[in-house]
CSV table of C-alpha atoms in Angstrom, one decimal:
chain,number,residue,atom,x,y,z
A,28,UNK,CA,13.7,110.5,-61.4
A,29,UNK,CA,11.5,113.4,-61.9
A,30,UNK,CA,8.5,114.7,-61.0
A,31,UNK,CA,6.0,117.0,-62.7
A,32,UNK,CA,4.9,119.9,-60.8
A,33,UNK,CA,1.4,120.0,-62.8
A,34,UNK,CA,0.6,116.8,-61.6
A,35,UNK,CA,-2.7,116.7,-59.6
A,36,UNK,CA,-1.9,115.7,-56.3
A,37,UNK,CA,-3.5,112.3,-55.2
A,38,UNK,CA,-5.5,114.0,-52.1
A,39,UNK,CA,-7.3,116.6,-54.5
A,40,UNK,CA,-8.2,114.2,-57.3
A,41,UNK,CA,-10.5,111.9,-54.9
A,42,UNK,CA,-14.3,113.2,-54.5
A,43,UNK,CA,-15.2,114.9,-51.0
A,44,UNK,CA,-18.5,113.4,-51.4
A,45,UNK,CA,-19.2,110.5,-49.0
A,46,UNK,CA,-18.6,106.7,-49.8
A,47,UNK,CA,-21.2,104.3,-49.7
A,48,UNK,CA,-21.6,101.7,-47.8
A,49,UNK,CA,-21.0,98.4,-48.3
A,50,UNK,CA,-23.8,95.9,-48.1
A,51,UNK,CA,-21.8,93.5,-46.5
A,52,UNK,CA,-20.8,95.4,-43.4
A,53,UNK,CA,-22.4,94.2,-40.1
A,54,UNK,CA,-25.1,97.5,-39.3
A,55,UNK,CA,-26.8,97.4,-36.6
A,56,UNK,CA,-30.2,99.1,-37.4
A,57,UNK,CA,-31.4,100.3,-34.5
A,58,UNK,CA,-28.0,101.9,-33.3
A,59,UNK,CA,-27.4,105.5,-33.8
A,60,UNK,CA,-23.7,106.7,-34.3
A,61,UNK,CA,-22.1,107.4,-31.2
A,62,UNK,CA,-18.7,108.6,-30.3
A,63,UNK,CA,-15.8,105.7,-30.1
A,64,UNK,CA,-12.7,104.8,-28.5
A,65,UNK,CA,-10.7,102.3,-29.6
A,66,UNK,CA,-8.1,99.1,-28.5
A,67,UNK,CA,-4.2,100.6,-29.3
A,68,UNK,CA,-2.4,99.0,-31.7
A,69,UNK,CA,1.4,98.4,-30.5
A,70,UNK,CA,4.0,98.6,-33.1
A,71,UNK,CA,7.7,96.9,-31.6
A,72,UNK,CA,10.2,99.4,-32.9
A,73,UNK,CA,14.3,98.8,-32.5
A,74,UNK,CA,14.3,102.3,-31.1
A,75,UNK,CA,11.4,101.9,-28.8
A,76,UNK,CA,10.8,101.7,-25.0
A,77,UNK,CA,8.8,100.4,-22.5
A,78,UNK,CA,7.6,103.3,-20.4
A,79,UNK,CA,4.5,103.7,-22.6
A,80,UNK,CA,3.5,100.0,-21.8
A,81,UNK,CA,2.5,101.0,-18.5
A,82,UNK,CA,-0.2,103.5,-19.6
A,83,UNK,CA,-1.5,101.2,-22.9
A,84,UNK,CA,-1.0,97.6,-21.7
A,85,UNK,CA,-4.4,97.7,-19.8
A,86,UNK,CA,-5.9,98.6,-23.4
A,87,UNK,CA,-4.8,96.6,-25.9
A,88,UNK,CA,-6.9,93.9,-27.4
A,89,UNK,CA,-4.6,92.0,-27.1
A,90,UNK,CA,-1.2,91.4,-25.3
A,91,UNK,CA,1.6,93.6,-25.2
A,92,UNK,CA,4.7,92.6,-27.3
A,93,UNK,CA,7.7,91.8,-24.9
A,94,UNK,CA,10.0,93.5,-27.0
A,95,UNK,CA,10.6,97.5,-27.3
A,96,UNK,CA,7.1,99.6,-28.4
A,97,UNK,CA,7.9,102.4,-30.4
A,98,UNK,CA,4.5,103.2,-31.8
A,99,UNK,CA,1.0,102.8,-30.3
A,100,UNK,CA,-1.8,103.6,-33.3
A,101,UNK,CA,-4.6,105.1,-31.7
A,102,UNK,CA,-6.9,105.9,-34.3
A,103,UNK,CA,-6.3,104.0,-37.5
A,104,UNK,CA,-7.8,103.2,-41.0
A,105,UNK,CA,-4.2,101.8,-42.4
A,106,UNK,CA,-4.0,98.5,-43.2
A,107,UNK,CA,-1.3,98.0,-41.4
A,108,UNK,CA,-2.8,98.9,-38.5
A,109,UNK,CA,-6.5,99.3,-38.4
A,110,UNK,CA,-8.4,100.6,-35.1
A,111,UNK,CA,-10.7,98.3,-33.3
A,112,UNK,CA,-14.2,99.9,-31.0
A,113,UNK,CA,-13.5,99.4,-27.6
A,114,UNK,CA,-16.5,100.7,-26.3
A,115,UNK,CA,-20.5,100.7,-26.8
A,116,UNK,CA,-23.1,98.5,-29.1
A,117,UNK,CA,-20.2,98.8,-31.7
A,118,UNK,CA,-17.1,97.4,-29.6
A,119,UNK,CA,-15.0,94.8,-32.0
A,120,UNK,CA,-16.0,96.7,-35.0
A,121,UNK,CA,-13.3,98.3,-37.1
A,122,UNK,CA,-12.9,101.9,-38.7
A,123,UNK,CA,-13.1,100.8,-42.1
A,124,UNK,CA,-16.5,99.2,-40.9
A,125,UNK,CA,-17.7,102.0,-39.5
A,126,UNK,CA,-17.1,104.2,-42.2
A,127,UNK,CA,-18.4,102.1,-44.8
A,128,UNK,CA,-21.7,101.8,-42.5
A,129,UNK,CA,-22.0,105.6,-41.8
A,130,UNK,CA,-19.4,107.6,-44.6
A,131,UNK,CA,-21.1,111.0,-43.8
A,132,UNK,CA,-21.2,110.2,-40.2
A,133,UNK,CA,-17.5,108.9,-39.2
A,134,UNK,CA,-15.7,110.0,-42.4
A,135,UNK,CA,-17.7,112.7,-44.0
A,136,UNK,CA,-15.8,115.0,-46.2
A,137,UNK,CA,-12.8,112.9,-46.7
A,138,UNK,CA,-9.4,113.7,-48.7
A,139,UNK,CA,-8.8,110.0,-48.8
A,140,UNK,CA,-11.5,107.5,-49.0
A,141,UNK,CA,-9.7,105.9,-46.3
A,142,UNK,CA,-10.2,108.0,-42.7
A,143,UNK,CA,-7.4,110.5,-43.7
A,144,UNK,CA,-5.4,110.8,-40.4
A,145,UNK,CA,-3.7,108.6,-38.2
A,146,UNK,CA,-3.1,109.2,-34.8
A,147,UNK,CA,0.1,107.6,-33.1
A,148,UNK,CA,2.0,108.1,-29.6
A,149,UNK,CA,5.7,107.8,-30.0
A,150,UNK,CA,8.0,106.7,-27.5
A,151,UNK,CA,11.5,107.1,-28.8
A,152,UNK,CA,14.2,105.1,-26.0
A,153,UNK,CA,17.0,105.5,-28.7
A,154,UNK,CA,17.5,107.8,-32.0
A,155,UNK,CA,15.0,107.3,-34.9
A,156,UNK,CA,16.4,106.8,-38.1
A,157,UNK,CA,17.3,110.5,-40.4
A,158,UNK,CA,13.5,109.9,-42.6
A,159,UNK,CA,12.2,112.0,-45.0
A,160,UNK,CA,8.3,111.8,-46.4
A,161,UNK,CA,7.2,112.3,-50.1
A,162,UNK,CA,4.4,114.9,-50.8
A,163,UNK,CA,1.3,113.2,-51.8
A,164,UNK,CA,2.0,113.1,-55.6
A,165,UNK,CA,5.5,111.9,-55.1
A,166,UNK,CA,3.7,109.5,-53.4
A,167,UNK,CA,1.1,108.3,-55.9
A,168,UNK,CA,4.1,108.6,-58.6
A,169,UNK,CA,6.1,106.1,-56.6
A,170,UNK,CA,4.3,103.9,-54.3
A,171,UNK,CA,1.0,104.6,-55.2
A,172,UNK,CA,0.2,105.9,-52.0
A,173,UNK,CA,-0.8,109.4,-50.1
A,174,UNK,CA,1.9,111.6,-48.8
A,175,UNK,CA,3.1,112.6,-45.3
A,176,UNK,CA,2.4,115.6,-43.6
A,177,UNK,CA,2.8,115.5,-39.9
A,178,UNK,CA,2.7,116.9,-36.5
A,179,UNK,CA,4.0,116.3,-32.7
A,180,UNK,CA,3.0,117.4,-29.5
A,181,UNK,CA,5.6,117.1,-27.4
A,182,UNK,CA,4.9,115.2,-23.8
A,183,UNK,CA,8.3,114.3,-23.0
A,184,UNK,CA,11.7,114.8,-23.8
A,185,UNK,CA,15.8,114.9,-22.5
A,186,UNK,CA,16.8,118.7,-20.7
A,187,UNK,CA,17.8,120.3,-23.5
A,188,UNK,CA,16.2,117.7,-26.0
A,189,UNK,CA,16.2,117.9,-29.6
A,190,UNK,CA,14.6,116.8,-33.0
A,191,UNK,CA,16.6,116.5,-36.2
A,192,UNK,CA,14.7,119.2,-38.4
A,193,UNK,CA,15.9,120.3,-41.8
A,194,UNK,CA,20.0,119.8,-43.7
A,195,UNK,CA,22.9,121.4,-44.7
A,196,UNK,CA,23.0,119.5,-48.3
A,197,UNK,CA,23.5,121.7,-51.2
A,198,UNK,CA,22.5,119.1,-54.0
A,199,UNK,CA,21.7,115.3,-53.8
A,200,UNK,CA,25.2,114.7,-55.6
A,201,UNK,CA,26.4,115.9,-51.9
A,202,UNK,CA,24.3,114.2,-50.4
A,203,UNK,CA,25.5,111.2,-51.9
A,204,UNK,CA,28.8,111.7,-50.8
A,205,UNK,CA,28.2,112.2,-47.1
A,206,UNK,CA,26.4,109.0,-47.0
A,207,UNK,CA,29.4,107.6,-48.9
A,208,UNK,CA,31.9,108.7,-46.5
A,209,UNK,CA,29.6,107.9,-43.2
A,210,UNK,CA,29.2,112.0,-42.9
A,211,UNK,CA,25.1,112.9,-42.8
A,212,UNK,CA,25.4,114.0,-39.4
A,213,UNK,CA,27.6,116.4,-40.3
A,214,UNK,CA,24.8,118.5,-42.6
A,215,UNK,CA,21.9,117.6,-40.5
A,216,UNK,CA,20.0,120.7,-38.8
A,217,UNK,CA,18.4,120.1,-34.5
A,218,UNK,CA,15.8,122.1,-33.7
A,219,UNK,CA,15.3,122.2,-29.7
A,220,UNK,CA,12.2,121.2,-28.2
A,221,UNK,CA,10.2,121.3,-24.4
A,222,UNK,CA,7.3,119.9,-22.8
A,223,UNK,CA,3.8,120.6,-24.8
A,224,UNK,CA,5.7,122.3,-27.9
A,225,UNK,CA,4.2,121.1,-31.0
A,226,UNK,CA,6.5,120.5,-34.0
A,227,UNK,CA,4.8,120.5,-37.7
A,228,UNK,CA,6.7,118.2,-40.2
A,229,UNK,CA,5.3,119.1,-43.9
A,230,UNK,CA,6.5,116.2,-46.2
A,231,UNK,CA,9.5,116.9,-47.8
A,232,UNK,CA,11.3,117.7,-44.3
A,233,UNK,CA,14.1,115.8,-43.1
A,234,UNK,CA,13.5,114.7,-39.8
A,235,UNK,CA,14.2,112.1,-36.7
A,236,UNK,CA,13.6,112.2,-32.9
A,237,UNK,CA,15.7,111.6,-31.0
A,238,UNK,CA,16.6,109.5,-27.5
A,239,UNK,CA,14.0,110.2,-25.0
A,240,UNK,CA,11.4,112.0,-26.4
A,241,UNK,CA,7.7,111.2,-26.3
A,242,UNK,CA,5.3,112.6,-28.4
A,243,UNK,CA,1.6,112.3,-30.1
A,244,UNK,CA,1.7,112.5,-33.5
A,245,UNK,CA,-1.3,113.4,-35.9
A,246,UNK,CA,-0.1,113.0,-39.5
A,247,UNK,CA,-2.0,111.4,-42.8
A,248,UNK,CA,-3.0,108.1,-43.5
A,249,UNK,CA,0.3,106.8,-44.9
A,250,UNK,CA,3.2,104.6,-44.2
A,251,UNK,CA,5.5,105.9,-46.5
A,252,UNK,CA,9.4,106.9,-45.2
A,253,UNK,CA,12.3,107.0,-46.8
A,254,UNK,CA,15.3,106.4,-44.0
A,255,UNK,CA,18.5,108.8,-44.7
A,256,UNK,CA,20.6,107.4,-42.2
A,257,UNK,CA,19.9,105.0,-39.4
A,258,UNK,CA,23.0,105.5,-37.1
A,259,UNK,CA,25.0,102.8,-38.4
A,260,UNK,CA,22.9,100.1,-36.1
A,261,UNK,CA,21.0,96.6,-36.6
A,262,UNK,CA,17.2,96.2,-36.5
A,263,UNK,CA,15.6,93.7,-34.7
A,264,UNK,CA,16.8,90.3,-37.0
A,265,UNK,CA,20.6,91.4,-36.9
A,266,UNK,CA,21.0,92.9,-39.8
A,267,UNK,CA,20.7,96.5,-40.7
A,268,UNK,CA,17.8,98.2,-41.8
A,269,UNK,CA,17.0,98.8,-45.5
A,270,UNK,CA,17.8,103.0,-46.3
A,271,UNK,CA,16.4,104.5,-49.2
A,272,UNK,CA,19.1,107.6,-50.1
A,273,UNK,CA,18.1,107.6,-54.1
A,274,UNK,CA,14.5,108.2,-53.1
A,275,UNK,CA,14.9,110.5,-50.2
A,276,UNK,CA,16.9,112.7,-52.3
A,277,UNK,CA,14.7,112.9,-55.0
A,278,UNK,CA,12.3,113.9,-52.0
A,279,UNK,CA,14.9,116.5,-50.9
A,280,UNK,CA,15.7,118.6,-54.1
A,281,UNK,CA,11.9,118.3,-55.6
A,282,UNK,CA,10.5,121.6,-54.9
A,283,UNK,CA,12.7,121.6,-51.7
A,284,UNK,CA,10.9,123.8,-48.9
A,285,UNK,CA,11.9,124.4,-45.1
A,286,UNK,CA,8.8,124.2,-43.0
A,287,UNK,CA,7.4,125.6,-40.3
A,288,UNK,CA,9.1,125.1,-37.0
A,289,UNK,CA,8.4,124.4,-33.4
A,290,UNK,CA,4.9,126.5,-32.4
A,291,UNK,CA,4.3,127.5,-35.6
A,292,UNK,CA,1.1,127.7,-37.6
A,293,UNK,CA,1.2,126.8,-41.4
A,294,UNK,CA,-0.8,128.4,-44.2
A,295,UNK,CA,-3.6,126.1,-45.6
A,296,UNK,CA,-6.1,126.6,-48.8
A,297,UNK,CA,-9.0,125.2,-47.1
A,298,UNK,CA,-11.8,126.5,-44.3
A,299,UNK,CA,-13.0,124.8,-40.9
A,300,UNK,CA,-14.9,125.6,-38.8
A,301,UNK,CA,-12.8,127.0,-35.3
A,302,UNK,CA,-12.9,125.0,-31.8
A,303,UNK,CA,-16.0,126.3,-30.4
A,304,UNK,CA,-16.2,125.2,-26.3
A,305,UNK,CA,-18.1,127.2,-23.9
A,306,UNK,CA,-15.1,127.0,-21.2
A,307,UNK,CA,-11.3,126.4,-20.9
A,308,UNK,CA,-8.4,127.8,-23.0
A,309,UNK,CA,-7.7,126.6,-26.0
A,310,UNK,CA,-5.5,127.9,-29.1
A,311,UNK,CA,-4.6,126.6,-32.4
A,312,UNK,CA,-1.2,124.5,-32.4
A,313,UNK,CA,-1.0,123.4,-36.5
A,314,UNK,CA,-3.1,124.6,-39.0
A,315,UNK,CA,-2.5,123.0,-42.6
A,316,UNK,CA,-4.1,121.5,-45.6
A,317,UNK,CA,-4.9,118.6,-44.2
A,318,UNK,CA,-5.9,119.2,-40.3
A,319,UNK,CA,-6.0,121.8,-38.0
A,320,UNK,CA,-4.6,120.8,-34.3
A,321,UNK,CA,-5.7,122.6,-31.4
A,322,UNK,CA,-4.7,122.9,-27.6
A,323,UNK,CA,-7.9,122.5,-25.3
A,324,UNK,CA,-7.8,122.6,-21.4
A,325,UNK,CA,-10.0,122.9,-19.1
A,326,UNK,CA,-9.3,123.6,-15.1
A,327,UNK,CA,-9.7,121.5,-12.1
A,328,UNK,CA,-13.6,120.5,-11.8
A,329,UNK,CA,-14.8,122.6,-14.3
A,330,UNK,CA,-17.8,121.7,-17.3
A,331,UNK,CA,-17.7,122.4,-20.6
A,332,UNK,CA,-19.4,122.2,-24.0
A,333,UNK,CA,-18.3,121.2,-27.8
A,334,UNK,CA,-20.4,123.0,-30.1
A,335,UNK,CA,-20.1,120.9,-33.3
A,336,UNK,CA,-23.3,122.3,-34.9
A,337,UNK,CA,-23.0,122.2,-38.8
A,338,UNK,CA,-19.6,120.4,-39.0
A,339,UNK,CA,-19.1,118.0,-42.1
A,340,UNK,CA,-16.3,116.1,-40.3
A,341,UNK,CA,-16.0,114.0,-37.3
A,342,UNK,CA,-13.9,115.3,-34.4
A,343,UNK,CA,-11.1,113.6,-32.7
A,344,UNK,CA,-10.0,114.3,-29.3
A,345,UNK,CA,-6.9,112.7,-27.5
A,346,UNK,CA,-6.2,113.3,-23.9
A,347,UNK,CA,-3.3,114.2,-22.7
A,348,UNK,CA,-3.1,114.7,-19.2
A,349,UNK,CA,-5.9,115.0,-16.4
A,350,UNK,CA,-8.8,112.6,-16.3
A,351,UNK,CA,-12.4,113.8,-16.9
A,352,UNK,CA,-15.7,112.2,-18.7
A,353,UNK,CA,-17.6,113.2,-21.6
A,354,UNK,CA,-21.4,112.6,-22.3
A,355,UNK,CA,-23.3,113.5,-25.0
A,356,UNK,CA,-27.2,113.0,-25.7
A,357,UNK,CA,-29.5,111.3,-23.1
A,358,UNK,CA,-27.5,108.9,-21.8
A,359,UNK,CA,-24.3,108.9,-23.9
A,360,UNK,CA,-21.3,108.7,-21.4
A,361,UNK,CA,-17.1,107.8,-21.8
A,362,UNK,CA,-14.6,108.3,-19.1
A,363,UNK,CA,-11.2,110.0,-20.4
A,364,UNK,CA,-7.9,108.9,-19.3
A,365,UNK,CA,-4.5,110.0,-20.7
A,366,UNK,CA,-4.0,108.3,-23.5
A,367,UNK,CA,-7.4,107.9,-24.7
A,368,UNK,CA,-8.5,109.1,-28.3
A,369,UNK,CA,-12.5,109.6,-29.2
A,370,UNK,CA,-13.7,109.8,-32.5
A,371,UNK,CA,-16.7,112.3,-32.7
A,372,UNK,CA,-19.6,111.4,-35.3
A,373,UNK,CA,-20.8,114.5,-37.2
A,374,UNK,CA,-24.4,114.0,-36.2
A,375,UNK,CA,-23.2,114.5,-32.3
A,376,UNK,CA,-23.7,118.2,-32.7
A,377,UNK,CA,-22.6,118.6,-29.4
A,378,UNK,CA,-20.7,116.6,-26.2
A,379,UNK,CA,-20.1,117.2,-22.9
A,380,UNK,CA,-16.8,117.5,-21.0
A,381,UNK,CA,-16.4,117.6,-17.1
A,382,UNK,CA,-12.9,117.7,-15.9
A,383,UNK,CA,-11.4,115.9,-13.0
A,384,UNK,CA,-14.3,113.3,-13.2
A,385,UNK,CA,-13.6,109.9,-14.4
A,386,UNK,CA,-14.3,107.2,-12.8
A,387,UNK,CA,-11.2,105.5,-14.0
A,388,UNK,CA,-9.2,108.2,-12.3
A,389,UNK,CA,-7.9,105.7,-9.3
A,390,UNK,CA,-6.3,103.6,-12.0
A,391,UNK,CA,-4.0,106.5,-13.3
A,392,UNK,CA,-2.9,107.9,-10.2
A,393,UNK,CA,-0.2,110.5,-12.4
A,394,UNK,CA,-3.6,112.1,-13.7
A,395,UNK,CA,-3.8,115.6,-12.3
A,396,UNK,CA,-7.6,117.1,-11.7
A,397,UNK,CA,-6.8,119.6,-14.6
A,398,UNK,CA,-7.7,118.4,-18.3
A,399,UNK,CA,-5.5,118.8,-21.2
A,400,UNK,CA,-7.2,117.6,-24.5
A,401,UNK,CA,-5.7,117.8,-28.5
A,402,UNK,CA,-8.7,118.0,-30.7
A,403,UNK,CA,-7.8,117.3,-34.7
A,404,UNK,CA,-10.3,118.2,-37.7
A,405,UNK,CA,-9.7,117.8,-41.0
């Protein structure tokens, strides 16, 4: 299989301009966009855990699978997985409601006409399989789909824990043969990791994580992986899980790149605007075509504002550790708990934060008074 270069990628050929809504979608008229949290979505996985359950189980919609949780979804408009309002006037609406009730509001200027990112936490108890991600016109060629570009923010992992980051193969012809003669784990590449390292993965990367890592990952709207190599175990029903080597390699040895590593900032073609909060420290962790990732926190007890004055995008920001609460307008108020992910309308031109505040603090009692926020634009 081949693909051509010139091809217009699938992200780039779909108008920035906002959709419209749909006449059937439930508005309420006399609500105002607000900013939303939403129920997670729990995803069993054969190499998931249980630890997560603990911090998610009291949010779910409903319950929590018995068996291992590898992913929770956060904040998604994938139909496998679509993100439900858990708080306010809107609670029990979906994404794909809201952004077909207010596109310029809660998608604005879009790359997809679905919400473009999806936000995940990752709890790996065992290895993941060896994966690989097309590009986005790979993507459309084959499964008529968008790409995967991805990153991880590291919250947990083994001493001296790794990620499987890059290969050793030559050609796809080698390739073939080490999975032939059970000897991929000979050519793969580990790329060591710590506590609150961030990790981008451009598509096209080869790539697992491995047994006791934790992580949020912010990545594009798409399900699309192609396994490599899945340790030579069963999935869930017995039997072993489907690979996809023919694809994968094609994946490989397209335009094969090495990206960026652990820390590291990639080069993007596009312009947003930069974190602006009157207090805290914050940095940029990824900065690609399709988000930027920053690194926001704020000290024990301390207040602080999110300028968001002339964005065209909503903002999303996922706590990570501390508790605090965020209001916004007259009245607007949320608590924030780790774990939580808020989905900022553009017309909020501004919210709140005051750290080491929430009420809900009692019920996370590993919260410290310090708060440690990701915030993701695209």
């Amino acid at each position: 299989m081949s693909f051509n270069p010139e091809q217009k990628p699938l992200d780039a050929s779909i108008s920035a301009k906002p959709l419209q809504p749909d006449d059937s979608v439930r508005r309420k008229s006399d609500v105002e966009p607000y900013p939303v949290k939403f129920y997670p979505v729990p995803k069993e996985r054969v190499w998931g855990g249980h630890d997560l359950k603990q911090m998610f189980a009291p949010r779910v919609r409903d319950e929590v699978p018995d068996g291992p949780i590898g992913e929770y979804w956060v904040l998604s408009g994938h139909p496998n997985g679509v993100s439900i309002v858990s708080n306010g006037p809107y609670r029990g609406y979906s994404l794909v409601e809201l952004t077909e009730m207010f596109p310029s509001e809660y998608l604005g200027a879009s790359m997809q006409p679905r919400f473009p990112l999806l936000i995940k936490f990752l709890e790996a108890a065992d290895d993941l399989s060896v994966q690989v991600h097309p590009s986005d016109d790979m993507a459309q060629a084959v499964e008529g789909d968008y790409g995967k570009t991805e990153a991880w923010y590291v919250l947990e992992c083994a001493p001296n824990g790794k990620v499987v980051y890059g290969h050793n193969f030559s050609s796809r012809a080698e390739l073939k043969r080490a999975f032939e003669t059970k000897r991929v784990t000979d050519y793969l590449r580990y790329q060591t990791i710590h506590p609150h390292d961030t990790v981008f993965v451009p598509s096209q990367t080869l790539h697992a994580l491995l047994k006791g890592t934790k992580v949020i990952e912010v990545q594009q709207t798409s399900d699309v992986t192609y396994r490599v190599y899945d340790w030579d175990r069963v999935g869930t029903d017995g039997s072993p899980r489907e690979l996809h080597v023919d694809k994968a390699a094609d994946v490989l040895f397209t335009d094969r790149h090495e990206g960026a590593m652990v820390g590291a900032v990639a080069s993007r073609n596009v312009t947003r605007p930069g974190l602006q909060a009157s207090a805290g420290d914050t940095k940029v962790l990824v900065d690609c075509p399709y988000f930027t990732l920053y690194e926001w926190q704020m000290s024990a007890h301390s207040q602080a504002v999110l300028h968001r004055l002339g964005s065209v995008t909503p903002d999303i920001l996922i706590v990570v550790d501390g508790t605090g609460t965020m209001t916004w307008g007259d009245d607007g108020e949320v608590p924030l708990v780790p774990g939580d992910t808020c989905l900022i309308p553009v017309s909020v031109d501004e919210v709140r934060i005051r750290s080491g505040a929430s009420q809900d603090k009692a019920q996370h009692q590993g919260s410290t008074d310090f708060l440690r926020l990701l915030l993701a634009r695209y």
